């Protein structure tokens, strides 16, 4: 079983999004065939949502049995449920609302208007994860986890030199004083993310080039959280040409 990292470079954002969306449909179909069910962890951000929108318009979309797919999120902004800032709302509008997915298969983080405090919301999502982890696991092992990467190298809501990226006991954390607004968030922790079979990091734009270069050059994951993302089977950086500016040529894969 290989868990090496691969970097796939595309000429522009559109080519990147189309390729990732096609691979997602293909791989999810493979997982359902092999395991009967697929657990997918989504991300927000411009590129992450663009991938979901591309899935929605793909001719292959309706060939997938979406009733066998469970959707989770790597992080969420602590805002009202109807807020446009919610990763969940953006994902629903881009893809999920158009799919025949049972309501119980969509595992959204709590929101500020749900009657829970931030810490209670973290505990509630941890309980939801545990209910799908079986007898021995604290969370399901995601088949595919999407991650965006910030210009500072953050993944999910795990930021450089913050407590969250160092957390190893909890599956979900409450994030306060986030360096990126809004200040309060909820996030999965690194052990949960890295228990995923496949981590797909999707990056676009020259503002991501430095973080990507550092992550691949062996930077500490506490300083560049993206450097610590590593799936059990495979870790793939899907990037456009602008984001790849600081990636050594020897690390760029010719194919998946």
mmCIF file of N, CA, C and O in Angstrom, residues 5 16 18 20 24 29 32 41 74 91 97 125 130 132 139 145 149 157 159 163-164 169 175 180 182 199 202 208 215:
data_model
loop_
_atom_site.group_PDB
_atom_site.id
_atom_site.type_symbol
_atom_site.label_atom_id
_atom_site.label_comp_id
_atom_site.label_asym_id
_atom_site.label_seq_id
_atom_site.Cartn_x
_atom_site.Cartn_y
_atom_site.Cartn_z
ATOM 1 N N UNK A 5 3.283 10.879 -1.816
ATOM 2 C CA UNK A 5 2.601 12.072 -2.301
ATOM 3 C C UNK A 5 2.847 12.239 -3.800
ATOM 4 O O UNK A 5 3.935 11.965 -4.292
ATOM 5 N N UNK A 16 -8.175 21.967 -14.050
ATOM 6 C CA UNK A 16 -8.007 21.360 -12.730
ATOM 7 C C UNK A 16 -9.348 20.885 -12.190
ATOM 8 O O UNK A 16 -9.508 19.730 -11.775
ATOM 9 N N UNK A 18 -12.246 20.349 -13.708
ATOM 10 C CA UNK A 18 -12.881 19.299 -14.507
ATOM 11 C C UNK A 18 -12.240 17.944 -14.248
ATOM 12 O O UNK A 18 -12.925 16.922 -14.145
ATOM 13 N N UNK A 20 -10.509 16.920 -11.509
ATOM 14 C CA UNK A 20 -10.783 16.439 -10.152
ATOM 15 C C UNK A 20 -12.220 15.942 -10.034
ATOM 16 O O UNK A 20 -12.481 14.907 -9.407
ATOM 17 N N UNK A 24 -13.250 12.187 -9.038
ATOM 18 C CA UNK A 24 -14.093 11.956 -7.866
ATOM 19 C C UNK A 24 -15.242 11.005 -8.207
ATOM 20 O O UNK A 24 -15.512 10.046 -7.461
ATOM 21 N N UNK A 29 -17.379 5.700 -7.411
ATOM 22 C CA UNK A 29 -18.037 4.514 -7.968
ATOM 23 C C UNK A 29 -17.242 3.258 -7.636
ATOM 24 O O UNK A 29 -17.819 2.213 -7.286
ATOM 25 N N UNK A 32 -17.793 2.381 -3.892
ATOM 26 C CA UNK A 32 -19.119 1.793 -3.659
ATOM 27 C C UNK A 32 -19.152 0.345 -4.150
ATOM 28 O O UNK A 32 -19.704 -0.539 -3.486
ATOM 29 N N UNK A 41 -15.316 13.384 2.703
ATOM 30 C CA UNK A 41 -15.177 14.589 3.520
ATOM 31 C C UNK A 41 -14.928 15.777 2.597
ATOM 32 O O UNK A 41 -13.965 15.783 1.827
ATOM 33 N N UNK A 74 -14.710 18.854 6.598
ATOM 34 C CA UNK A 74 -13.471 18.970 7.353
ATOM 35 C C UNK A 74 -13.501 20.107 8.350
ATOM 36 O O UNK A 74 -12.842 20.038 9.394
ATOM 37 N N UNK A 91 -22.069 23.910 -0.464
ATOM 38 C CA UNK A 91 -22.034 22.566 -1.049
ATOM 39 C C UNK A 91 -23.423 22.110 -1.468
ATOM 40 O O UNK A 91 -23.594 21.448 -2.510
ATOM 41 N N UNK A 97 -28.084 19.476 -3.122
ATOM 42 C CA UNK A 97 -29.530 19.638 -3.251
ATOM 43 C C UNK A 97 -30.070 19.021 -4.536
ATOM 44 O O UNK A 97 -31.272 18.761 -4.643
ATOM 45 N N UNK A 125 -20.572 16.954 17.048
ATOM 46 C CA UNK A 125 -20.056 16.414 15.787
ATOM 47 C C UNK A 125 -19.132 15.234 16.048
ATOM 48 O O UNK A 125 -19.111 14.268 15.284
ATOM 49 N N UNK A 130 -18.338 9.382 15.768
ATOM 50 C CA UNK A 130 -18.157 8.124 16.494
ATOM 51 C C UNK A 130 -19.249 7.117 16.164
ATOM 52 O O UNK A 130 -18.995 5.905 16.136
ATOM 53 N N UNK A 132 -20.456 6.453 13.452
ATOM 54 C CA UNK A 132 -20.146 5.791 12.181
ATOM 55 C C UNK A 132 -18.737 5.198 12.188
ATOM 56 O O UNK A 132 -18.265 4.717 11.166
ATOM 57 N N UNK A 139 -14.094 7.664 14.552
ATOM 58 C CA UNK A 139 -14.667 8.331 13.381
ATOM 59 C C UNK A 139 -14.587 7.369 12.205
ATOM 60 O O UNK A 139 -13.758 6.457 12.189
ATOM 61 N N UNK A 145 -10.977 12.482 1.164
ATOM 62 C CA UNK A 145 -11.046 13.746 1.897
ATOM 63 C C UNK A 145 -10.479 14.857 1.031
ATOM 64 O O UNK A 145 -9.324 14.796 0.607
ATOM 65 N N UNK A 149 -5.991 24.500 0.646
ATOM 66 C CA UNK A 149 -4.799 24.972 1.347
ATOM 67 C C UNK A 149 -4.771 26.487 1.264
ATOM 68 O O UNK A 149 -4.846 27.061 0.174
ATOM 69 N N UNK A 157 -9.633 23.993 9.401
ATOM 70 C CA UNK A 157 -9.402 25.197 10.207
ATOM 71 C C UNK A 157 -8.289 24.928 11.199
ATOM 72 O O UNK A 157 -8.361 25.282 12.386
ATOM 73 N N UNK A 159 -4.638 25.966 11.779
ATOM 74 C CA UNK A 159 -3.785 27.063 11.347
ATOM 75 C C UNK A 159 -2.358 26.925 11.883
ATOM 76 O O UNK A 159 -2.130 26.264 12.904
ATOM 77 N N UNK A 163 -2.928 25.774 18.547
ATOM 78 C CA UNK A 163 -3.152 24.533 19.294
ATOM 79 C C UNK A 163 -3.814 23.459 18.433
ATOM 80 O O UNK A 163 -3.533 22.273 18.575
ATOM 81 N N UNK A 164 -4.700 23.872 17.547
ATOM 82 C CA UNK A 164 -5.484 22.912 16.785
ATOM 83 C C UNK A 164 -4.657 21.933 15.978
ATOM 84 O O UNK A 164 -4.972 20.738 15.920
ATOM 85 N N UNK A 169 -5.840 14.108 20.592
ATOM 86 C CA UNK A 169 -6.792 13.315 21.347
ATOM 87 C C UNK A 169 -8.220 13.473 20.836
ATOM 88 O O UNK A 169 -8.961 12.497 20.714
ATOM 89 N N UNK A 175 -12.618 26.188 17.393
ATOM 90 C CA UNK A 175 -11.552 27.123 17.023
ATOM 91 C C UNK A 175 -11.995 28.531 17.388
ATOM 92 O O UNK A 175 -13.069 28.980 16.979
ATOM 93 N N UNK A 180 -8.211 33.847 10.234
ATOM 94 C CA UNK A 180 -9.034 34.103 9.049
ATOM 95 C C UNK A 180 -10.477 34.198 9.505
ATOM 96 O O UNK A 180 -10.960 33.328 10.230
ATOM 97 N N UNK A 182 -14.563 33.965 9.717
ATOM 98 C CA UNK A 182 -14.933 34.439 11.048
ATOM 99 C C UNK A 182 -14.031 33.833 12.118
ATOM 100 O O UNK A 182 -13.409 32.787 11.882
ATOM 101 N N UNK A 199 -6.312 11.466 0.570
ATOM 102 C CA UNK A 199 -6.435 12.914 0.772
ATOM 103 C C UNK A 199 -6.114 13.596 -0.546
ATOM 104 O O UNK A 199 -5.042 13.371 -1.128
ATOM 105 N N UNK A 202 -6.537 20.329 -3.232
ATOM 106 C CA UNK A 202 -6.826 20.992 -4.505
ATOM 107 C C UNK A 202 -6.500 22.470 -4.366
ATOM 108 O O UNK A 202 -7.078 23.171 -3.539
ATOM 109 N N UNK A 208 -0.953 30.490 -3.654
ATOM 110 C CA UNK A 208 -0.773 29.220 -2.953
ATOM 111 C C UNK A 208 0.603 28.601 -3.211
ATOM 112 O O UNK A 208 0.956 27.591 -2.600
ATOM 113 N N UNK A 215 5.295 22.954 1.866
ATOM 114 C CA UNK A 215 4.708 21.682 2.296
ATOM 115 C C UNK A 215 5.441 20.502 1.689
ATOM 116 O O UNK A 215 5.647 19.477 2.350
#
